[in-house]
Each structure stands twice: as C-alpha cells, then as structure tokens.
mmCIF file of C-alpha atoms in Angstrom:
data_model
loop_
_atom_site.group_PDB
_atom_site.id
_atom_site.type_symbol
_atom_site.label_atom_id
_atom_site.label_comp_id
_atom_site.label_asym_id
_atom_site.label_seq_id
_atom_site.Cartn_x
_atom_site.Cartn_y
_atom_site.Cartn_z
ATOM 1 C CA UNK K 1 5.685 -10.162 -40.275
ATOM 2 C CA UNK K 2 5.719 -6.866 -38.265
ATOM 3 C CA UNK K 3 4.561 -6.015 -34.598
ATOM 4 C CA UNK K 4 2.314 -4.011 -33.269
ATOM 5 C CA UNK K 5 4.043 -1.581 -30.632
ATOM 6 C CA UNK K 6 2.090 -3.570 -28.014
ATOM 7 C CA UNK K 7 2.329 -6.907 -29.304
ATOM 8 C CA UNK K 8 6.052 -6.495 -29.031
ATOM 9 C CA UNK K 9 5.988 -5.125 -25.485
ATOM 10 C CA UNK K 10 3.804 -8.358 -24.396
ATOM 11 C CA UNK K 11 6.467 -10.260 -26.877
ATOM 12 C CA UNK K 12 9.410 -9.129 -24.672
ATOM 13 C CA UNK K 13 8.209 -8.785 -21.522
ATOM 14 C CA UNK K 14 7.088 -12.700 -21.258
ATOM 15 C CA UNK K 15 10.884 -13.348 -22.652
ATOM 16 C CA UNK K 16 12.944 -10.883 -20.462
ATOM 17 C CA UNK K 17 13.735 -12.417 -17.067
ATOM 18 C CA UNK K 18 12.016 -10.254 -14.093
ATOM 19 C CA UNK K 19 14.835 -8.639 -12.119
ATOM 20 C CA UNK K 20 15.475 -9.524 -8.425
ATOM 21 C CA UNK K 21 12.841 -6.201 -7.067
ATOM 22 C CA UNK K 22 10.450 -7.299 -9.544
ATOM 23 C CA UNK K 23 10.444 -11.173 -7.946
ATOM 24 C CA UNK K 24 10.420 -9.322 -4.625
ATOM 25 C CA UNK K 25 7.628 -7.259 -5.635
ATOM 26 C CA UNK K 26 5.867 -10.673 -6.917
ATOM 27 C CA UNK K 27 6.634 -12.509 -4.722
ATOM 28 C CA UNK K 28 5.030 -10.177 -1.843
ATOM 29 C CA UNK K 29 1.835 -9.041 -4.181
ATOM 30 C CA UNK K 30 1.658 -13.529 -3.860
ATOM 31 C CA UNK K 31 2.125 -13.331 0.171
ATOM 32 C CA UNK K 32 -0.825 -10.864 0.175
ATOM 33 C CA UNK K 33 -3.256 -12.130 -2.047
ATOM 34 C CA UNK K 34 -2.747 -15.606 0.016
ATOM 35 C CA UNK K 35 -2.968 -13.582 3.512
ATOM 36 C CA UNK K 36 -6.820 -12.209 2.856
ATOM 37 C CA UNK K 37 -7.809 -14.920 1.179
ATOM 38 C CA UNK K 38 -7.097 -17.328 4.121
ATOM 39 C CA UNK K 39 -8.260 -14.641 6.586
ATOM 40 C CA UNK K 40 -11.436 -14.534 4.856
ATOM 41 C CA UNK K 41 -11.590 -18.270 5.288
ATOM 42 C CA UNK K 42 -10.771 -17.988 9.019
ATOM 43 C CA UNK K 43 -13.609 -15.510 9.122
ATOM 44 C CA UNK K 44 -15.989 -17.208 7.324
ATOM 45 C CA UNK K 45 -15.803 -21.040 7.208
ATOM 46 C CA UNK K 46 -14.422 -21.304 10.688
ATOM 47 C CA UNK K 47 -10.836 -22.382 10.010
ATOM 48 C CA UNK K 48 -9.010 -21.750 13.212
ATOM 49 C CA UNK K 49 -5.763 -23.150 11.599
ATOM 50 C CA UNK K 50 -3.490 -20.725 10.280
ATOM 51 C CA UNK K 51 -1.421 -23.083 7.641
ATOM 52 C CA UNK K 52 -4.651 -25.165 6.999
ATOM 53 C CA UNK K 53 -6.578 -21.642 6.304
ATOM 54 C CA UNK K 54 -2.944 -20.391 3.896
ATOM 55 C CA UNK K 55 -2.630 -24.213 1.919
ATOM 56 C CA UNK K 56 -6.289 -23.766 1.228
ATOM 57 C CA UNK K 57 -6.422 -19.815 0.073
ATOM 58 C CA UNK K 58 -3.506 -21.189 -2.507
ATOM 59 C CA UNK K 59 -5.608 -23.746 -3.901
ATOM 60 C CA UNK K 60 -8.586 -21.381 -4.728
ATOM 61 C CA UNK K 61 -6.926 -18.829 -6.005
ATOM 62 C CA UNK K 62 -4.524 -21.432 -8.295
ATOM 63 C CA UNK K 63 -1.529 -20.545 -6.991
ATOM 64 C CA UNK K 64 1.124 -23.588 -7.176
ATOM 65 C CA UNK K 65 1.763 -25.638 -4.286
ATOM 66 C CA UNK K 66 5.351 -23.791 -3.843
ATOM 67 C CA UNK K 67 4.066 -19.917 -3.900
ATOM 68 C CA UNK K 68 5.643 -18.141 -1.083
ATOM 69 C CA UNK K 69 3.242 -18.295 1.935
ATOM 70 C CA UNK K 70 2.558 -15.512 4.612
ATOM 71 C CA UNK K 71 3.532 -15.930 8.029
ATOM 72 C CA UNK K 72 0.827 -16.125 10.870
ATOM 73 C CA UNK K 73 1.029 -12.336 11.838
ATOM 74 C CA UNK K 74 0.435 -11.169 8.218
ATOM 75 C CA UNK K 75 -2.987 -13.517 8.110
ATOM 76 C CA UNK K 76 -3.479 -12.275 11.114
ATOM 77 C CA UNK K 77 -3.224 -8.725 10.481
ATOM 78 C CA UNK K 78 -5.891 -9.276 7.692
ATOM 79 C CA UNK K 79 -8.078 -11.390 9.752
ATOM 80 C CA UNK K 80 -8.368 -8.598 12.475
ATOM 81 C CA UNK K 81 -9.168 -5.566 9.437
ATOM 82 C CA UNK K 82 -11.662 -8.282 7.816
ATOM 83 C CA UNK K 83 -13.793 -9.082 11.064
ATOM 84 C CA UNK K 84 -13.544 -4.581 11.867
ATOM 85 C CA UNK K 85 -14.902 -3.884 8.758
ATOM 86 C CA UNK K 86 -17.391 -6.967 8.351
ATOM 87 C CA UNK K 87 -17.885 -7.567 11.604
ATOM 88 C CA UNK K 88 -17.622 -5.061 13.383
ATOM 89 C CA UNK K 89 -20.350 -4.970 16.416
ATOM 90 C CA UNK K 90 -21.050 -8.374 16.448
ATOM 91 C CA UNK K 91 -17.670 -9.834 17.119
ATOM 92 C CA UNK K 92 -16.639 -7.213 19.901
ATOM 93 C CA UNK K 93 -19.437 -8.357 21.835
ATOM 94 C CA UNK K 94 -18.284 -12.734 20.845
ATOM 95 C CA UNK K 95 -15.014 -11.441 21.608
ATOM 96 C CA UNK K 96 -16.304 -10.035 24.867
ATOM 97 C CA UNK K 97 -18.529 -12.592 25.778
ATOM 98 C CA UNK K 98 -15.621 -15.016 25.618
ATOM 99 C CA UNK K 99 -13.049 -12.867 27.656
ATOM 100 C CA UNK K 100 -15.419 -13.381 30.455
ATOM 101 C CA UNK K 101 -15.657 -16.906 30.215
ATOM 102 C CA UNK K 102 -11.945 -17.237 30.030
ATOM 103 C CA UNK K 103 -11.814 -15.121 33.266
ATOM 104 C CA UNK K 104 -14.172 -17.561 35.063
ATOM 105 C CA UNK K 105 -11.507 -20.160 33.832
ATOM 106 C CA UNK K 106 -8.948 -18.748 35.265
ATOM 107 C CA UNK K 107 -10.284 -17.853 38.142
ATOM 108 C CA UNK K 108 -11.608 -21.858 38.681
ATOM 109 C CA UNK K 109 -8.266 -23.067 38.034
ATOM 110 C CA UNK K 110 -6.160 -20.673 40.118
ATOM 111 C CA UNK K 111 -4.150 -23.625 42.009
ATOM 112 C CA UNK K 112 -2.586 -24.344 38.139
ATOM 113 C CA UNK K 113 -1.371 -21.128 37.520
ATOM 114 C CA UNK K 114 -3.670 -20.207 34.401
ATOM 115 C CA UNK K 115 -3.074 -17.920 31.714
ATOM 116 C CA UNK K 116 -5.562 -17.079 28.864
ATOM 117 C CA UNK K 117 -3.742 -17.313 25.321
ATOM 118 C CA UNK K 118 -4.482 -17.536 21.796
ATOM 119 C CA UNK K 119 -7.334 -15.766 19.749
ATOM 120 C CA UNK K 120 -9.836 -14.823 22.406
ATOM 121 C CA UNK K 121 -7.070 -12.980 24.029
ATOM 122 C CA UNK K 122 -5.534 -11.439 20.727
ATOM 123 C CA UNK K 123 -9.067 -10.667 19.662
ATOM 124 C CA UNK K 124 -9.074 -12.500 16.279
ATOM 125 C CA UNK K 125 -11.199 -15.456 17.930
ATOM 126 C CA UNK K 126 -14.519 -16.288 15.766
ATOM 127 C CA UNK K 127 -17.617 -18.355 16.585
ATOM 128 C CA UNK K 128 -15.682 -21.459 15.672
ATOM 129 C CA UNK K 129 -13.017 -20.619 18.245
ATOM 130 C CA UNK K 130 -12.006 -22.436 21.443
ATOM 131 C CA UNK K 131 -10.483 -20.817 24.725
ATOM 132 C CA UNK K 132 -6.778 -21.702 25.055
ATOM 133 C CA UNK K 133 -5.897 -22.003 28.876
ATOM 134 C CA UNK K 134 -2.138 -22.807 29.754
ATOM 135 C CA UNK K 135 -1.769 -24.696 32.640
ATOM 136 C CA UNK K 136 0.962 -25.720 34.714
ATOM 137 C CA UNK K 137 0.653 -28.733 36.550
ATOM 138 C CA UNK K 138 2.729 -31.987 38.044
ATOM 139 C CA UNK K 139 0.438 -33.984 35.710
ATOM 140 C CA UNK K 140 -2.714 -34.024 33.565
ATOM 141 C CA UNK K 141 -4.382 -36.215 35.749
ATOM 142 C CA UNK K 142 -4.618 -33.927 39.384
ATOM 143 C CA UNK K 143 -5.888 -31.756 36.755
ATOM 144 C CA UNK K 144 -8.608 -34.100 35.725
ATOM 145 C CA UNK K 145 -9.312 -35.117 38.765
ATOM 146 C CA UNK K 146 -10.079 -31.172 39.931
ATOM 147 C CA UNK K 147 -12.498 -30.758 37.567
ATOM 148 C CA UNK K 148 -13.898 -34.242 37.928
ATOM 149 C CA UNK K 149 -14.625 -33.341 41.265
ATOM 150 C CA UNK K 150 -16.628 -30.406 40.564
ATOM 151 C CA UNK K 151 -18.794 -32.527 37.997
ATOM 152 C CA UNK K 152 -17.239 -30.865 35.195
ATOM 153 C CA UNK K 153 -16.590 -33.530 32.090
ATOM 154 C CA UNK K 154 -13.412 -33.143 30.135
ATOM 155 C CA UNK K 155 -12.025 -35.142 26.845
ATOM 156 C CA UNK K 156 -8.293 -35.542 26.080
ATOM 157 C CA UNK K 157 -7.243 -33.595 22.315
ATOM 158 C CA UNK K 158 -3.742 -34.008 20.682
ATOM 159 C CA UNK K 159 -1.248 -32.112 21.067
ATOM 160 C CA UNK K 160 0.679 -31.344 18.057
ATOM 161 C CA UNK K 161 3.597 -29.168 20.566
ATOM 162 C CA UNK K 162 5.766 -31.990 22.012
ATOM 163 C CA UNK K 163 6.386 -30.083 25.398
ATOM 164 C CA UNK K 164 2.721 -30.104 26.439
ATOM 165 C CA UNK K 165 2.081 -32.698 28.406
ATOM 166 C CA UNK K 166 -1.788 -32.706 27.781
ATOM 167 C CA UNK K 167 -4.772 -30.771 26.532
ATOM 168 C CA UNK K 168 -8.134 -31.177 28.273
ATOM 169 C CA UNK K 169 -11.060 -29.951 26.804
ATOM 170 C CA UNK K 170 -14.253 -29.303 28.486
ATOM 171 C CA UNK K 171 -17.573 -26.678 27.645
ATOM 172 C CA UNK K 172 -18.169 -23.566 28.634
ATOM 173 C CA UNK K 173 -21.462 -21.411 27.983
ATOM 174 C CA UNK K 174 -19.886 -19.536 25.134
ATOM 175 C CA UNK K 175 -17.476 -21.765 23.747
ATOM 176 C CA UNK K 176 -15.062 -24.950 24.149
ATOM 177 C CA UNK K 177 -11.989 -24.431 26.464
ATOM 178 C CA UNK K 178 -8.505 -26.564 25.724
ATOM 179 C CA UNK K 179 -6.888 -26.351 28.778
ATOM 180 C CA UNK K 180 -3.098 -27.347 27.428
ATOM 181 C CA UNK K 181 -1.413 -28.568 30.294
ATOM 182 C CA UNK K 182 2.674 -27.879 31.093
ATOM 183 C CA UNK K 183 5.428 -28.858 33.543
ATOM 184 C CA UNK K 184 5.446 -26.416 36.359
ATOM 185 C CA UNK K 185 8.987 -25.648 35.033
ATOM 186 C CA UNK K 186 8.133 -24.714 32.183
ATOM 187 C CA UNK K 187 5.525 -21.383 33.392
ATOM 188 C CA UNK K 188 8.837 -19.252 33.074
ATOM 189 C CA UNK K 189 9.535 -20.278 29.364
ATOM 190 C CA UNK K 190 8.259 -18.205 26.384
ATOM 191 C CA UNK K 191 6.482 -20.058 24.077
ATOM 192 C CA UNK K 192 7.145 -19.584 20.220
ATOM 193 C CA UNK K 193 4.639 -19.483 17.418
ATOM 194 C CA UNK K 194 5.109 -21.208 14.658
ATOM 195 C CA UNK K 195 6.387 -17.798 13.200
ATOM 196 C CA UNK K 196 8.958 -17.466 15.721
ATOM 197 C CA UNK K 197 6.935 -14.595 17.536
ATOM 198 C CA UNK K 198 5.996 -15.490 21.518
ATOM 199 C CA UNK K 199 2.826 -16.236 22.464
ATOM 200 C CA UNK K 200 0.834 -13.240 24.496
ATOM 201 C CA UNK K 201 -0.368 -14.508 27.769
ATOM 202 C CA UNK K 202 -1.986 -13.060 30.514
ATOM 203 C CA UNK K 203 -3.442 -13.807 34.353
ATOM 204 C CA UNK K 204 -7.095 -13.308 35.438
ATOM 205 C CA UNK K 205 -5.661 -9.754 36.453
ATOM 206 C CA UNK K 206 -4.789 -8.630 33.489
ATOM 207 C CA UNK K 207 -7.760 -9.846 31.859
ATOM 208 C CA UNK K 208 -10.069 -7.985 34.531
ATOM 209 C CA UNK K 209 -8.180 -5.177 33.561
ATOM 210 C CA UNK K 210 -8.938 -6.135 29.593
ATOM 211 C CA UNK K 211 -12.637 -6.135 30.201
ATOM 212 C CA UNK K 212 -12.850 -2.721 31.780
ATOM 213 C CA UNK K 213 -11.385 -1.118 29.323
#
C-alpha cells in the first residue's frame, strides 16, 4: 500500500526520535502547562501549597507522575498574572487588608524581632491564606506565654523546616497568623525556599512604608 503525503509525515514523525531542543522545547511547553494549571488551583480552590497545587495540576491534565515540574517562582509568576487579570480589585484590597493586620502583628510582637514573610508580603496571598510571622525567640513558650497574657489563644502547627523551633497560630480579623518561631541566632541567616531562592522579609517599617505606597 501507498501513503498519503500526510499519513507518512504522522508515520515518521511518531518513529523519528525528537532531538535534544525539541525535548527542551517539550519539556518546557510541560513546565508551563503544569505552572497555570496549579496557579489556577492556588487561586481558586485555596491550595496554599506550591508542590501539593503542581502534583495535583499533573494529575488533571494526565500528565505522568515523572513530567518535569515548575519551580515555585514559575507558579508563582502565573499565580500573580491569574489573580491581575481575574482578580484584579478585589484581591488588592484582601491583599491590603492583610498587610495591615500583619503590621499590627508586628508591631504586638516587637520584643521577638518580627518580620512579615510569605504570600501576604509577596502579594500572591488569597482568601485561604495565613500571615507568616518569623520570630526569634529563646523558646516557644515566653512566646506563648506573651500572648497568653494578653488573652490571646494560640494552637501549636507542624513544622515541616527542621530549624524552626515552633509555629504558633492564633486569629486575626482578616485571617490566621503562624507565627514560626527561630533561635535568636538564627535572625541573621537567609532562609531558602524550597527553590533555592531566599525568602523576602521585612520589619513593621518597611511594611508602613508598603502600605503608603
């Protein structure tokens, strides 16, 4: 039997092995799809874990289990456009409104050295988000015991990061606050995200400064 022209292009392309750019190109078209998908998730559904959100944007779009996953800062990149373009209004003023309960935070827990991290600081925070706090402290419990004090009820969360020594979490009027609690020695250290970058902090300063602008 004969081929059609483009029968035999289908023919050889599914028997010609892709060349290294075109398993690059793949490979990154993969990263991509997997990157809005699991920002749309965050967005969305609430998912404020970033290889939770990715494992889960694989298996609905059928992708196997070892496709070639996007690092944090390329779901986050998405999540930001997604929540600008859907969003838009709405989560500047959530994003707002938490800022300024962070800043109360910090301002409350000025004897621990506070710094406001994570989403509400980056901006990609979502209804579903908490306020990350770093604290640096001699131990979890004066900590407790502060906020005991001023009637305010906390609950212990794991940890997954070996080199906190405790997270607290306790309510706020816009949103749950972790306050992750860390050696003293350990306020001059940059902390790593999973995809090697640092993690952005910032004092009650800076923050004021945030909100102004």
């Amino acid at each position: 039997f004969q081929f059609e022209p483009l029968e035999w292009g289908r023919f050889y392309l599914d028997r010609v092995p892709m060349t290294r750019h075109e398993r690059q190109r793949t490979s990154s078209g993969t990263r991509g799809s997997i990157a809005s998908a699991a920002a749309r998730l965050m967005a969305e559904d609430g998912i404020t874990d970033y290889h939770h959100a990715k494992k889960k944007a694989a298996r609905l779009l059928g992708l196997p289990e070892n496709s070639p996953f996007p690092d944090n800062a390329e779901v986050e990149a998405e999540l930001r456009a997604y929540r600008s373009l859907y969003q838009g209004e709405d989560h500047a003023e959530l994003i707002a409104a938490l800022r300024h309960s962070a800043l109360e935070l910090l301002d409350l827990l000025a004897i621990f050295n506070p710094y406001l991290t994570g989403s509400v600081l980056d901006g990609t925070a979502g209804e579903h988000s908490s306020i990350d706090i770093l604290l640096f402290a001699d131990s979890a419990k004066e900590v407790e015991i502060f906020l005991l004090n001023r009637g305010i009820d906390v609950s212990h969360v794991e940890s997954r990061n070996e080199r906190v020594e405790a997270v607290l979490r306790m309510e706020t009027d816009t949103a749950d606050a972790d306050l992750i609690i860390m050696p003293p020695n350990m306020e001059r250290v940059s902390l790593k995200r999973h995809d090697g970058l640092p993690h952005d902090r910032v004092r009650a300063d800076a923050l004021r400064a945030l909100l102004k602008e």
